[in-house]
Coordinates of C-alpha atoms in Angstrom, one line a residue:
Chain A
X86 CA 98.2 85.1 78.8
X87 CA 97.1 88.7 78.8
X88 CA 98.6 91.7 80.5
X89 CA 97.1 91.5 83.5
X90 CA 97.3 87.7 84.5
X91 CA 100.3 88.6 84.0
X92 CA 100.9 91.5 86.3
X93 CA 98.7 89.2 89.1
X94 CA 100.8 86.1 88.4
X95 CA 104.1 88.1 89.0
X96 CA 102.6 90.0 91.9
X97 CA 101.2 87.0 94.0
X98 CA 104.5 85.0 92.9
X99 CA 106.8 87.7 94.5
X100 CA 104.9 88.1 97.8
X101 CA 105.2 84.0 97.9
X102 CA 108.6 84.2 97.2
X103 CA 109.7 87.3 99.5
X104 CA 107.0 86.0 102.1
X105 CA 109.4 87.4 105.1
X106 CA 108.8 91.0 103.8
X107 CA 105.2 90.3 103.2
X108 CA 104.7 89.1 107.0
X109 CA 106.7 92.3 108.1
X110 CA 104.4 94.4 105.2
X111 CA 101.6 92.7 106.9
X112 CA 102.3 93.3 110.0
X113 CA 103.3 96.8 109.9
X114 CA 99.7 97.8 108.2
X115 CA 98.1 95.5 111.2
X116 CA 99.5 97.2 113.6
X117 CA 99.2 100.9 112.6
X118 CA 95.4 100.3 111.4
X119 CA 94.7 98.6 114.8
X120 CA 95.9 101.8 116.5
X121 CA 94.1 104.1 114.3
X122 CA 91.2 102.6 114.0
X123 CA 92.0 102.6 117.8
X124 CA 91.6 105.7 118.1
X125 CA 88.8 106.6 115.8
X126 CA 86.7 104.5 117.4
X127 CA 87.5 106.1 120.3
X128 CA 87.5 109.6 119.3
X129 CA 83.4 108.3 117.9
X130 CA 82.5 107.3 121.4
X131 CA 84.3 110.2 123.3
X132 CA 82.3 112.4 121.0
X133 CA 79.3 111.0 122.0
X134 CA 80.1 110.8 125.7
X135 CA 80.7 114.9 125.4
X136 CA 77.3 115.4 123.6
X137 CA 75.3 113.5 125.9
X138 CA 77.1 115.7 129.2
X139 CA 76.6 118.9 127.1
X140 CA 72.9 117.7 126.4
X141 CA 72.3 118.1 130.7
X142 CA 72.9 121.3 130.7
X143 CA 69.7 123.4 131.3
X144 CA 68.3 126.9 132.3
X145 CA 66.6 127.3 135.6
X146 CA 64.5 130.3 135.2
X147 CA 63.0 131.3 138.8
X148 CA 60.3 133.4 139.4
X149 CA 59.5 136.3 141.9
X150 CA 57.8 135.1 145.4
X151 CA 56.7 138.2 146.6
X152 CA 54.0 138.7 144.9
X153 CA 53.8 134.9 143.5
X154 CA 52.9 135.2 139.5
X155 CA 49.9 134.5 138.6
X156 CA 48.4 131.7 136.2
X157 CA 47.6 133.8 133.7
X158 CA 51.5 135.2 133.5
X159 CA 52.9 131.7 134.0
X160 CA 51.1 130.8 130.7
X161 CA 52.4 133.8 128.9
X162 CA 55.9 133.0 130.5
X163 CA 55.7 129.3 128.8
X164 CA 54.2 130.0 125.2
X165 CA 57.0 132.9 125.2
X166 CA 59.5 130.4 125.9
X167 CA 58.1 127.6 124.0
X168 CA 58.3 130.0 120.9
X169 CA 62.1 130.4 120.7
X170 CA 63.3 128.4 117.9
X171 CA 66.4 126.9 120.3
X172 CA 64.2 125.3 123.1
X173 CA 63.6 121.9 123.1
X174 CA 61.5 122.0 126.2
X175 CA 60.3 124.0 129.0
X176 CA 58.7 122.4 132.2
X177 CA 57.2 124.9 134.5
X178 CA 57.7 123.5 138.6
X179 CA 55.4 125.2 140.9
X180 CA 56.2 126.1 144.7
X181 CA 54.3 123.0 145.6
X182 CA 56.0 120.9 143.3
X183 CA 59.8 122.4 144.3
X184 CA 58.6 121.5 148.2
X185 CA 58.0 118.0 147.1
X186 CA 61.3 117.7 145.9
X187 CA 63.0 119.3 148.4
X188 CA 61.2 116.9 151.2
X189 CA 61.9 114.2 149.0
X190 CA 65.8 114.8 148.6
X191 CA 65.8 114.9 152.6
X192 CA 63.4 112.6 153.4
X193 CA 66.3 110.5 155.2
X194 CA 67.1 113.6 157.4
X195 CA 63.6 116.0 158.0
X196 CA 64.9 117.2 161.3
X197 CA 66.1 120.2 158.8
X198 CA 62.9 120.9 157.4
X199 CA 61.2 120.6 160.9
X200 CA 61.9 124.7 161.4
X201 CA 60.4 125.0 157.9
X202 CA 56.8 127.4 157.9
X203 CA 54.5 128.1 154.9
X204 CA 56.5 127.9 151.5
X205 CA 59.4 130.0 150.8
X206 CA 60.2 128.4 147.4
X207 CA 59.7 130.2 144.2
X208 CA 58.1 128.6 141.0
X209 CA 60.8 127.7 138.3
X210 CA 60.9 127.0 134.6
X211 CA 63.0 124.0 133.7
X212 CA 64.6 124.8 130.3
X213 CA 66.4 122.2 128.4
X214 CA 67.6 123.2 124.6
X215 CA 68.3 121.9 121.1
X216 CA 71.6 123.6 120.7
X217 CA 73.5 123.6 124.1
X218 CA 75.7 126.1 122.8
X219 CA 73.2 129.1 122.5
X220 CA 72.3 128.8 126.4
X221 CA 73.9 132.2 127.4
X222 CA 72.4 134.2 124.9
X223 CA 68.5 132.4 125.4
X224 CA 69.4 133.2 129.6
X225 CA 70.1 136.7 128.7
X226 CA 66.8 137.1 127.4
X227 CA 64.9 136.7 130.5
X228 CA 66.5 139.8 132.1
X229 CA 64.6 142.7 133.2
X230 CA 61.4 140.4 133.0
X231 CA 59.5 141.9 136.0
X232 CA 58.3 138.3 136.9
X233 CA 61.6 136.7 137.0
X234 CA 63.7 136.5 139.9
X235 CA 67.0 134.8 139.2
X236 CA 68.5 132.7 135.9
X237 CA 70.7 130.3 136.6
X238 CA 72.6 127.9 134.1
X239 CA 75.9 127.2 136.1
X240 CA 77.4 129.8 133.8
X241 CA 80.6 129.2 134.7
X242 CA 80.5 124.8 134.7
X243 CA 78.5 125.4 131.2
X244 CA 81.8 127.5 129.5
X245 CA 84.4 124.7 131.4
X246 CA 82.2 122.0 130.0
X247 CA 82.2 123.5 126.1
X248 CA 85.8 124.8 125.8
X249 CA 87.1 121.3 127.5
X250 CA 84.7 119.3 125.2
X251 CA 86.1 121.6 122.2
X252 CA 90.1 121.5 122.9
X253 CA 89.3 117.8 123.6
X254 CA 88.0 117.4 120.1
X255 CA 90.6 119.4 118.6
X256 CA 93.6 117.1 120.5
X257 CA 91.6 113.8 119.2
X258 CA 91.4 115.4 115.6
X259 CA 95.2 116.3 115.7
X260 CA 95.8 112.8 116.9
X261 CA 94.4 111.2 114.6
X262 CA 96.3 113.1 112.2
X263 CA 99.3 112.2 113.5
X264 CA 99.0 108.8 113.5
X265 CA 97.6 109.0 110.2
X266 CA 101.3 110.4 109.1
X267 CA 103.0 108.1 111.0
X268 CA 101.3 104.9 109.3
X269 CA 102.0 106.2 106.2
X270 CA 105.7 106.5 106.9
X271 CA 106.1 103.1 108.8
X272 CA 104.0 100.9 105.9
X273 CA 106.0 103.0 102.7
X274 CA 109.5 102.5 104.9
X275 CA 109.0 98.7 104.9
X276 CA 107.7 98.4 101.3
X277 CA 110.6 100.3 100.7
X278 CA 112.7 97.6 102.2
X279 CA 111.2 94.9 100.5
X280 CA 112.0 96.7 96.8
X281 CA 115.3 97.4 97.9
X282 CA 115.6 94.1 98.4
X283 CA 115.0 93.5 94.9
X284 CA 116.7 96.3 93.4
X285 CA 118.5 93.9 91.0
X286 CA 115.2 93.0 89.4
X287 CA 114.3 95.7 88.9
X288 CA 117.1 96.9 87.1
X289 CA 117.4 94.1 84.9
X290 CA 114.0 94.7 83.8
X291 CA 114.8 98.2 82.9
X292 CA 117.7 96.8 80.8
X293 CA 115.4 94.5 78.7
X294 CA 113.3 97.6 77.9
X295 CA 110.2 97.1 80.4
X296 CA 108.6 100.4 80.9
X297 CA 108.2 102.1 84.5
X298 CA 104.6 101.3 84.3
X299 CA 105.3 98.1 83.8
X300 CA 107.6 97.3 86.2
X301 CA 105.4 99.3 88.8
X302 CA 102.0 97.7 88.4
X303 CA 103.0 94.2 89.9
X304 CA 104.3 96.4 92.7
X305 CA 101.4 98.1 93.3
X306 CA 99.1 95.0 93.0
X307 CA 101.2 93.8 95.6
X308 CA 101.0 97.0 98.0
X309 CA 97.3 97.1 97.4
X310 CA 97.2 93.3 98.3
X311 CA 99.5 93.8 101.3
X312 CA 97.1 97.0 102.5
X313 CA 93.9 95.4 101.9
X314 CA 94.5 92.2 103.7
X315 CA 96.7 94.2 106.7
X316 CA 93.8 96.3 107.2
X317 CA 90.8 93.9 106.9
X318 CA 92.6 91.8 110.2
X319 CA 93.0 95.3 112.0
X320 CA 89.6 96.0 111.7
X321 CA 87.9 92.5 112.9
X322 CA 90.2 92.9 115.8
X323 CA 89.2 96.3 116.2
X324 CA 85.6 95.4 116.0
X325 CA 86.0 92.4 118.3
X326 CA 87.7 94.7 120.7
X327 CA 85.2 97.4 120.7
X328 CA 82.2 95.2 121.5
X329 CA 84.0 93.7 124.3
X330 CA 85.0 97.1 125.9
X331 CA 81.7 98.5 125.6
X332 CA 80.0 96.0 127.2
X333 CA 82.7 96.1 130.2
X334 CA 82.5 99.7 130.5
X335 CA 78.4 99.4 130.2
X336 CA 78.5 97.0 133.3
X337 CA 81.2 98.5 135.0
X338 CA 80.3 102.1 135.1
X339 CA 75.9 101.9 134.4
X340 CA 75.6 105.8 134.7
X341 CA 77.7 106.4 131.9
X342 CA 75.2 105.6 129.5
X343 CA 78.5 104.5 127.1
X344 CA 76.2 104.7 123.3
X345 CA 77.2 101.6 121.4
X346 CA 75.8 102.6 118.1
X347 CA 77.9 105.7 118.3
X348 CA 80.1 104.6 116.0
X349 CA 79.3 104.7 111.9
X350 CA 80.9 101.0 112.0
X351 CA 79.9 101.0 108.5
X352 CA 82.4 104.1 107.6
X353 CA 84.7 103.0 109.8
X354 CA 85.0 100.0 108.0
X355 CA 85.3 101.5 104.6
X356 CA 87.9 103.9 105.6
X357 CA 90.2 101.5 107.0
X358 CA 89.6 99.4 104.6
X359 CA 90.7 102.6 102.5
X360 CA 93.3 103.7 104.0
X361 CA 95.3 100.3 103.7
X362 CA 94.7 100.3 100.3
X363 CA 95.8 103.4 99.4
X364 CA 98.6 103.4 102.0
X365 CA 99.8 99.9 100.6
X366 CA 99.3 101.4 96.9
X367 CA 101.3 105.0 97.7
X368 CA 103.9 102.9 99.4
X369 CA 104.7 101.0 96.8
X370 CA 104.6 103.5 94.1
X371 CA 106.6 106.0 96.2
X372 CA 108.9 103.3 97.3
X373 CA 109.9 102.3 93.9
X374 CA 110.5 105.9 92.6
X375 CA 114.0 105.8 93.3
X376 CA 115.1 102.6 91.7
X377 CA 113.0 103.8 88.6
X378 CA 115.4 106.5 87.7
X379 CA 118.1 106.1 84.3
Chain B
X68 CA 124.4 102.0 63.6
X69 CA 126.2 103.9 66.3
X70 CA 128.0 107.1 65.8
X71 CA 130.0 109.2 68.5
X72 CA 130.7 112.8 67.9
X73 CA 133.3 113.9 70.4
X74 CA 131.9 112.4 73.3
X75 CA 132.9 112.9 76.9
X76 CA 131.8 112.2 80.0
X77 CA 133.5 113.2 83.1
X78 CA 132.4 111.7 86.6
X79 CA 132.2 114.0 89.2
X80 CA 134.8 115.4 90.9
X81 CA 137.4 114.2 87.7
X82 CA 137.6 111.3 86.8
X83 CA 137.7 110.5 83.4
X84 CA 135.2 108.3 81.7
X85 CA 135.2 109.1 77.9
X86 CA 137.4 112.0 76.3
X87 CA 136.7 113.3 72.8
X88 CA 135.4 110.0 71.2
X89 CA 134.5 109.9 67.8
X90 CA 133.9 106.7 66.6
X91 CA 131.4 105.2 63.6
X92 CA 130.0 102.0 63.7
X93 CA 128.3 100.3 60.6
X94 CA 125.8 98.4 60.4
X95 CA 126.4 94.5 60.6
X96 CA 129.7 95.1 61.8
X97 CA 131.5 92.8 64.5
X98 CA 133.4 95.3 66.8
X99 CA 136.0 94.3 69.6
X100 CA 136.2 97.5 72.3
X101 CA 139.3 96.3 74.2
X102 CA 141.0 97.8 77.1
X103 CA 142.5 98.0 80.6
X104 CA 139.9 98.1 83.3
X105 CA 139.0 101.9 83.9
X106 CA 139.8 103.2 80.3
X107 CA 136.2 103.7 79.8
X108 CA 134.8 100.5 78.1
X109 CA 131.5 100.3 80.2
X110 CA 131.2 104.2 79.9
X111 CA 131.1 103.4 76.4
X112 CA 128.3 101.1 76.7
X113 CA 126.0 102.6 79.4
X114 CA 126.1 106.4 77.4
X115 CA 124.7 103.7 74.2
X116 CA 121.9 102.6 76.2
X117 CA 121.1 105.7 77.5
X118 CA 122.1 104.9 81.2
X119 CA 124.4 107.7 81.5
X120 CA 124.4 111.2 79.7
X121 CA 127.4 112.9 78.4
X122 CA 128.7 116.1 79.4
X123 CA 129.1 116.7 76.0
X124 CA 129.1 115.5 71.9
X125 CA 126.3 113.6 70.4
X126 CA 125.3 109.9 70.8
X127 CA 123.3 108.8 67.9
X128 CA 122.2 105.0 68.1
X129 CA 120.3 104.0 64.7
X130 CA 120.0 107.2 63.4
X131 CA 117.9 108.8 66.6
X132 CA 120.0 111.1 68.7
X133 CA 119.9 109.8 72.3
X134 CA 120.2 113.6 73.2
X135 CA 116.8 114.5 72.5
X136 CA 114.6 110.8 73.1
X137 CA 112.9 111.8 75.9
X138 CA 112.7 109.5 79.4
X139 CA 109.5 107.5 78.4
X140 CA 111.4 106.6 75.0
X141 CA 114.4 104.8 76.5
X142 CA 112.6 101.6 77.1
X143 CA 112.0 101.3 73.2
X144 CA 115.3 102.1 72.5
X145 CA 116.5 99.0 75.1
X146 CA 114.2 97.0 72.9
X147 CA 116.1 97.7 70.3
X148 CA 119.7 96.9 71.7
X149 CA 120.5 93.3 73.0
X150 CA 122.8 93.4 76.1
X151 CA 124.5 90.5 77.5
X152 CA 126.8 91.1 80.5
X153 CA 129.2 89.3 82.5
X154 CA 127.4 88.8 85.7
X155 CA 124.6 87.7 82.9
X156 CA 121.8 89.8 84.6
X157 CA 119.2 86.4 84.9
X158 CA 115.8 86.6 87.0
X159 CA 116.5 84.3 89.2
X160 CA 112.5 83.4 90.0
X161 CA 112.5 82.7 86.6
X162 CA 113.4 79.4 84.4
X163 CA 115.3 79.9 81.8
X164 CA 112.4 79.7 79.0
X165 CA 110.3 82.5 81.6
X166 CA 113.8 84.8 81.5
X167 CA 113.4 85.1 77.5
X168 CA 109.6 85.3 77.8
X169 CA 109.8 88.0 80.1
X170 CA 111.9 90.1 77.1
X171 CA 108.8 89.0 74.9
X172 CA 106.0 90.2 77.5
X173 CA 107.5 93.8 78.4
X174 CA 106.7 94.6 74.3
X175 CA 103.4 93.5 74.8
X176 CA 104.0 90.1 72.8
X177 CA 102.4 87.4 75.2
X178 CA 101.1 85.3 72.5
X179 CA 101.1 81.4 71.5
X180 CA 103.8 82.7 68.5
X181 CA 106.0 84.5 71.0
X182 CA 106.2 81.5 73.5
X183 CA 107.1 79.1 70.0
X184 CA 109.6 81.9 69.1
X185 CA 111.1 81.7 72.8
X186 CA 111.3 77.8 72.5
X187 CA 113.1 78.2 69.7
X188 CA 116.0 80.8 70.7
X189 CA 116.6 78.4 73.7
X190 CA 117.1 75.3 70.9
X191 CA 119.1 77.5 68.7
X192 CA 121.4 78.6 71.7
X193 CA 121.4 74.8 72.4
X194 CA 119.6 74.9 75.5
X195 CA 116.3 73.9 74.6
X196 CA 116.3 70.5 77.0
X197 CA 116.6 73.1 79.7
X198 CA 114.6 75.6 79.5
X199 CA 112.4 74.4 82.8
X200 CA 115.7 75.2 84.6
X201 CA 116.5 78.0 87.3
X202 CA 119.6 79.8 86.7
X203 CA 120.9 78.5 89.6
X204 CA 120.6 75.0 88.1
X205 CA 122.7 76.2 85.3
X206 CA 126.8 76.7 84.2
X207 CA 128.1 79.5 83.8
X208 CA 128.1 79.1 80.0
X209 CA 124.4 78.3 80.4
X210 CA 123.3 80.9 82.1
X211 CA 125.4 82.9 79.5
X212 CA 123.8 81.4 76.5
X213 CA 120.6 82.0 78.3
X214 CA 121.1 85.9 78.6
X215 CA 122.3 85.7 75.0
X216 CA 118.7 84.1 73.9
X217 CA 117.1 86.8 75.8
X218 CA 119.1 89.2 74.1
X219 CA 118.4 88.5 70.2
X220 CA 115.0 87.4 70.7
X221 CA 113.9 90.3 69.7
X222 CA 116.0 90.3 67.0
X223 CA 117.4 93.9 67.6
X224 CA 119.4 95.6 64.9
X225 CA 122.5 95.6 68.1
X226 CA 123.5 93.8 70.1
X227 CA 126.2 94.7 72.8
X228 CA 128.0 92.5 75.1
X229 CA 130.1 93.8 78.4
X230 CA 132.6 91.0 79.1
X231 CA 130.3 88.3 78.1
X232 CA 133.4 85.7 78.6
X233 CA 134.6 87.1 81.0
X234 CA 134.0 84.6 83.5
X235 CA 134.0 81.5 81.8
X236 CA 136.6 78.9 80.5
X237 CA 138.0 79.1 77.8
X238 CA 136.0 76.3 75.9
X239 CA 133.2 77.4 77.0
X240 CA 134.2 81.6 75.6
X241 CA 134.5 79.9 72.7
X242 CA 131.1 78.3 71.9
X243 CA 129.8 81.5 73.2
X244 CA 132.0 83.4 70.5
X245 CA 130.9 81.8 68.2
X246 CA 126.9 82.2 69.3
X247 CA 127.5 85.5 69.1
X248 CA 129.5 85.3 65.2
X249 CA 126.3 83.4 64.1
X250 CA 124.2 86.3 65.8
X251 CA 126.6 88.7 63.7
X252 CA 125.7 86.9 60.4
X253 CA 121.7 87.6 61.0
X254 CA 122.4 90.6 60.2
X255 CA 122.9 92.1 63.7
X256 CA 125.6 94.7 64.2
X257 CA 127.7 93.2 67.5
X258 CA 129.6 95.2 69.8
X259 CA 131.6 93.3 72.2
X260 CA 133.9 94.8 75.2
X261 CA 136.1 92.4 76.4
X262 CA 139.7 91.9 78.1
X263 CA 139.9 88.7 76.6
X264 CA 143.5 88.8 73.7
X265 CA 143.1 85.3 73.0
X266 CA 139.8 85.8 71.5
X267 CA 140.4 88.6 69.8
X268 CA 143.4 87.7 67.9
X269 CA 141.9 84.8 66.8
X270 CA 138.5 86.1 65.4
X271 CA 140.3 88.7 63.6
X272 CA 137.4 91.4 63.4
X273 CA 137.5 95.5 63.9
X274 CA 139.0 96.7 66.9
X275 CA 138.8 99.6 69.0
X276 CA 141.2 99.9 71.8
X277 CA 140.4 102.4 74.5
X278 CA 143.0 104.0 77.2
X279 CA 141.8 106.3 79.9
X280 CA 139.0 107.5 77.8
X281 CA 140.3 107.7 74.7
X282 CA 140.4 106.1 71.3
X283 CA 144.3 105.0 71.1
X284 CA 143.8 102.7 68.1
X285 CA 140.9 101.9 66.0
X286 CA 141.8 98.9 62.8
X287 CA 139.8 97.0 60.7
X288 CA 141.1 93.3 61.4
X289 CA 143.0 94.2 64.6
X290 CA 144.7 91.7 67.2
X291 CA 144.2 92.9 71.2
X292 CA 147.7 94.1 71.2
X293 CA 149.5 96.3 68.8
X294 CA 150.9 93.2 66.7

């Protein structure tokens, strides 16, 4: 019988033996992984959500009408633009084309266009970029451009959109945070209970001369044990539970485009898996500090 | 074996535990440390295993001052004293055979030998057709007899006992008396606290007698009371 067949043995005989704290051990990491993992995997496909809407926004660069530009400076307009490092793509709409879509979009009501003579639309550029971020300081650049009319990025939605979609990121990240703290707490408070509980043993084994280490590592098998199998439930639940949200939100609400693959399920995974571990591990270790001492 | 140099140890706010105590004990001795409740007899015996410090004098226990053994020592020191107690301190998951093991397995002796040497104390306290047993399952005197195995298995050089009668019958004291004057002849230096003046007077060994924390008599083949 070596050490550590040892250290098993004792560990798996005392959760069988104290199996009312274990449930409550068990429990306790269930729960407070299900809610984290919760929220991570919500915080993964919130993230995503906000990319996507910041993705739409775009630069609408119109041109003068009076003189219309000419072919030749349309060209020179688009391989400028196309030569800036943060566009992704530039699509140039002529008058023609901006008519077409303007009949189109009131095709149900052309009693509005009926007063309509010759075409007063100006050509546009239709700028989308790689970096949503930089779209100020790329609209800046078209001014004083003697063929450019007007620039327009909905300055004011696009600085909304990114200061919500950052303070929303910070709230998520300080939430998570939170919990994270508050898991920790709940799963090293009950382990706690569940030594006190055996505070006698403990010190009886300190009176035949075990060392702390020795008296701890049947603890901590235990804790990591208790973590491991807590979290590995949380996270098929949480799994299960995703999937099955996702797909109600995809039917529900089509425009929303919700990304299913946003979330690294594979990281997730790990660190739950991770932080039950180490959660049950600390708990016990911390937990049985105090009954170490003399 | 044990050697006090005007020990005391006060608990906070005042009350007394020890006071000045000097005391020498050889070794293979067989001491009585007798004494009203409160005049300091489990003081006494937590200071030796290093459960409690004193406020001041010097605890030496086999020659190594407990003073300066650091934290991470103490557990080899406890292998080295046998304690038996009156509430006998049993695991009470464990049989009686696994409760003497388990002093085996915290030295790091797991073997084949150390489970025939465990067999054997259990036989030699007279308990070996019960070694399968919980302590539950077991007397008083048992379970005692038990904690005693666990105790000398080891074969420490002490061996220190904190009422170990003290809540048995008299017939059954006796047999563990005598386990314990059979442990004494090994070699073993025996301390033994105890309320018990029957016993005393009749085993006619050194006895210390303690009164609010101090050494009030201290004679070679001493009765409990002053004769």
């Amino acid at each position: 019988m070596g050490k550590i067949s040892f250290f098993l043995k004792e560990a798996f005989g005392s959760l069988r033996r104290n199996y009312f704290m274990t449930i409550a051990a068990l429990v306790t990491v269930f729960l407070s992984i299900v809610v984290l993992g919760g929220v991570l995997v919500f915080v993964y496909t919130t993230n995503a959500l906000l990319k996507e809407v910041e993705q739409k926004v775009e630069i609408t660069v119109f041109l003068k009408t009076d003189p219309d530009p000419t072919t030749d400076q349309v060209d020179a307009m688009q391989t400028k633009i196309m030569g800036w490092p943060e566009v992704k793509s530039s699509v140039f709409v002529s008058k023609e084309e901006a008519l077409n879509r303007l009949k189109e979009d009131f095709k149900d009501n052309p009693e509005i266009l009926q007063d309509l003579t010759g075409n007063p639309l100006p050509a546009s550029f239709e700028i989308s970029l790689k970096d949503p971020q930089t779209v100020s300081s790329v609209a800046e650049r078209f001014k004083g451009d003697p063929v450019v009319d007007e620039v327009s990025y909905g300055k004011e939605i696009a600085d909304k959109l990114f200061s919500f979609t950052s303070q929303a990121r910070n709230f998520l990240l300080g939430f998570i945070v939170l919990l994270g703290i508050v898991a920790i707490l709940l799963i090293s408070n009950t382990i706690r209970l569940s030594i006190f509980a055996r505070k006698r043993e403990v010190e009886i084994m300190k009176l035949v001369g075990a060392t702390n280490w020795f008296i701890r590592w049947p603890f901590v098998i235990e804790g990591v044990f208790v973590g491991f199998v807590g979290a590995a439930a949380a996270t098929v639940v949480i799994l299960i539970l995703n999937s099955f949200l996702v797909g109600k939100i995809r039917n529900g609400l089509p425009f929303m485009a919700v990304p299913l693959d946003a979330v690294p399920y594979v990281l997730v995974v790990l660190m739950l898996l991770g932080v039950g571990v180490v959660i049950g591990a600390a708990g016990s270790g911390i937990g049985l500090r105090r009954f170490l001492k003399v | 074996m044990i050697r006090f140099e005007d020990v005391t140890k006060i608990y906070p706010p005042s009350t007394v535990g020890l006071e000045k105590v000097s005391l020498h004990i050889e070794k293979g001795e067989f001491v009585f440390l007798v004494g009203p409740s409160g005049s300091g007899k489990s003081t006494f015996i937590r200071l030796l295993i290093k459960e409690l410090e004193p406020d001041r004098g010097r605890i030496s226990v086999g020659g190594r001052d407990l003073a300066t053994l650091r934290n991470w020592k103490v557990p080899y020191l406890r292998r080295n004293i046998g304690c038996v107690f009156q509430d006998f301190k049993l695991l009470t998951n464990k049989t009686a055979f696994q409760n003497v093991m388990y002093a085996l397995v915290v030295t790091g002796q797991a073997t084949g030998a150390s489970k025939k040497k465990a067999a054997e104390i259990l036989s030699l306290v007279g308990l070996g057709h019960k070694s399968n047993s919980y302590p539950n399952e077991l007397s008083g005197g048992e379970q005692q007899r038990v904690s005693i195995a666990r105790a000398f298995v080891n074969h420490p050089p002490l061996l220190i006992a904190d009422e170990p009668t003290g809540n048995l019958d008299p017939e059954t004291s006796m047999g563990i008396m005598q386990l314990l004057y059979r442990i004494n002849k090994t070699g073993t230096t025996v301390l033994m606290a105890t309320h018990d003046r029957e016993m005393v007077d009749r085993m006619r060994r050194r006895v210390v007698a303690l009164d609010v924390g101090k050494v009030v008599r201290d004679q070679k083949r001493g009765g409990y009371g002053e004769d």
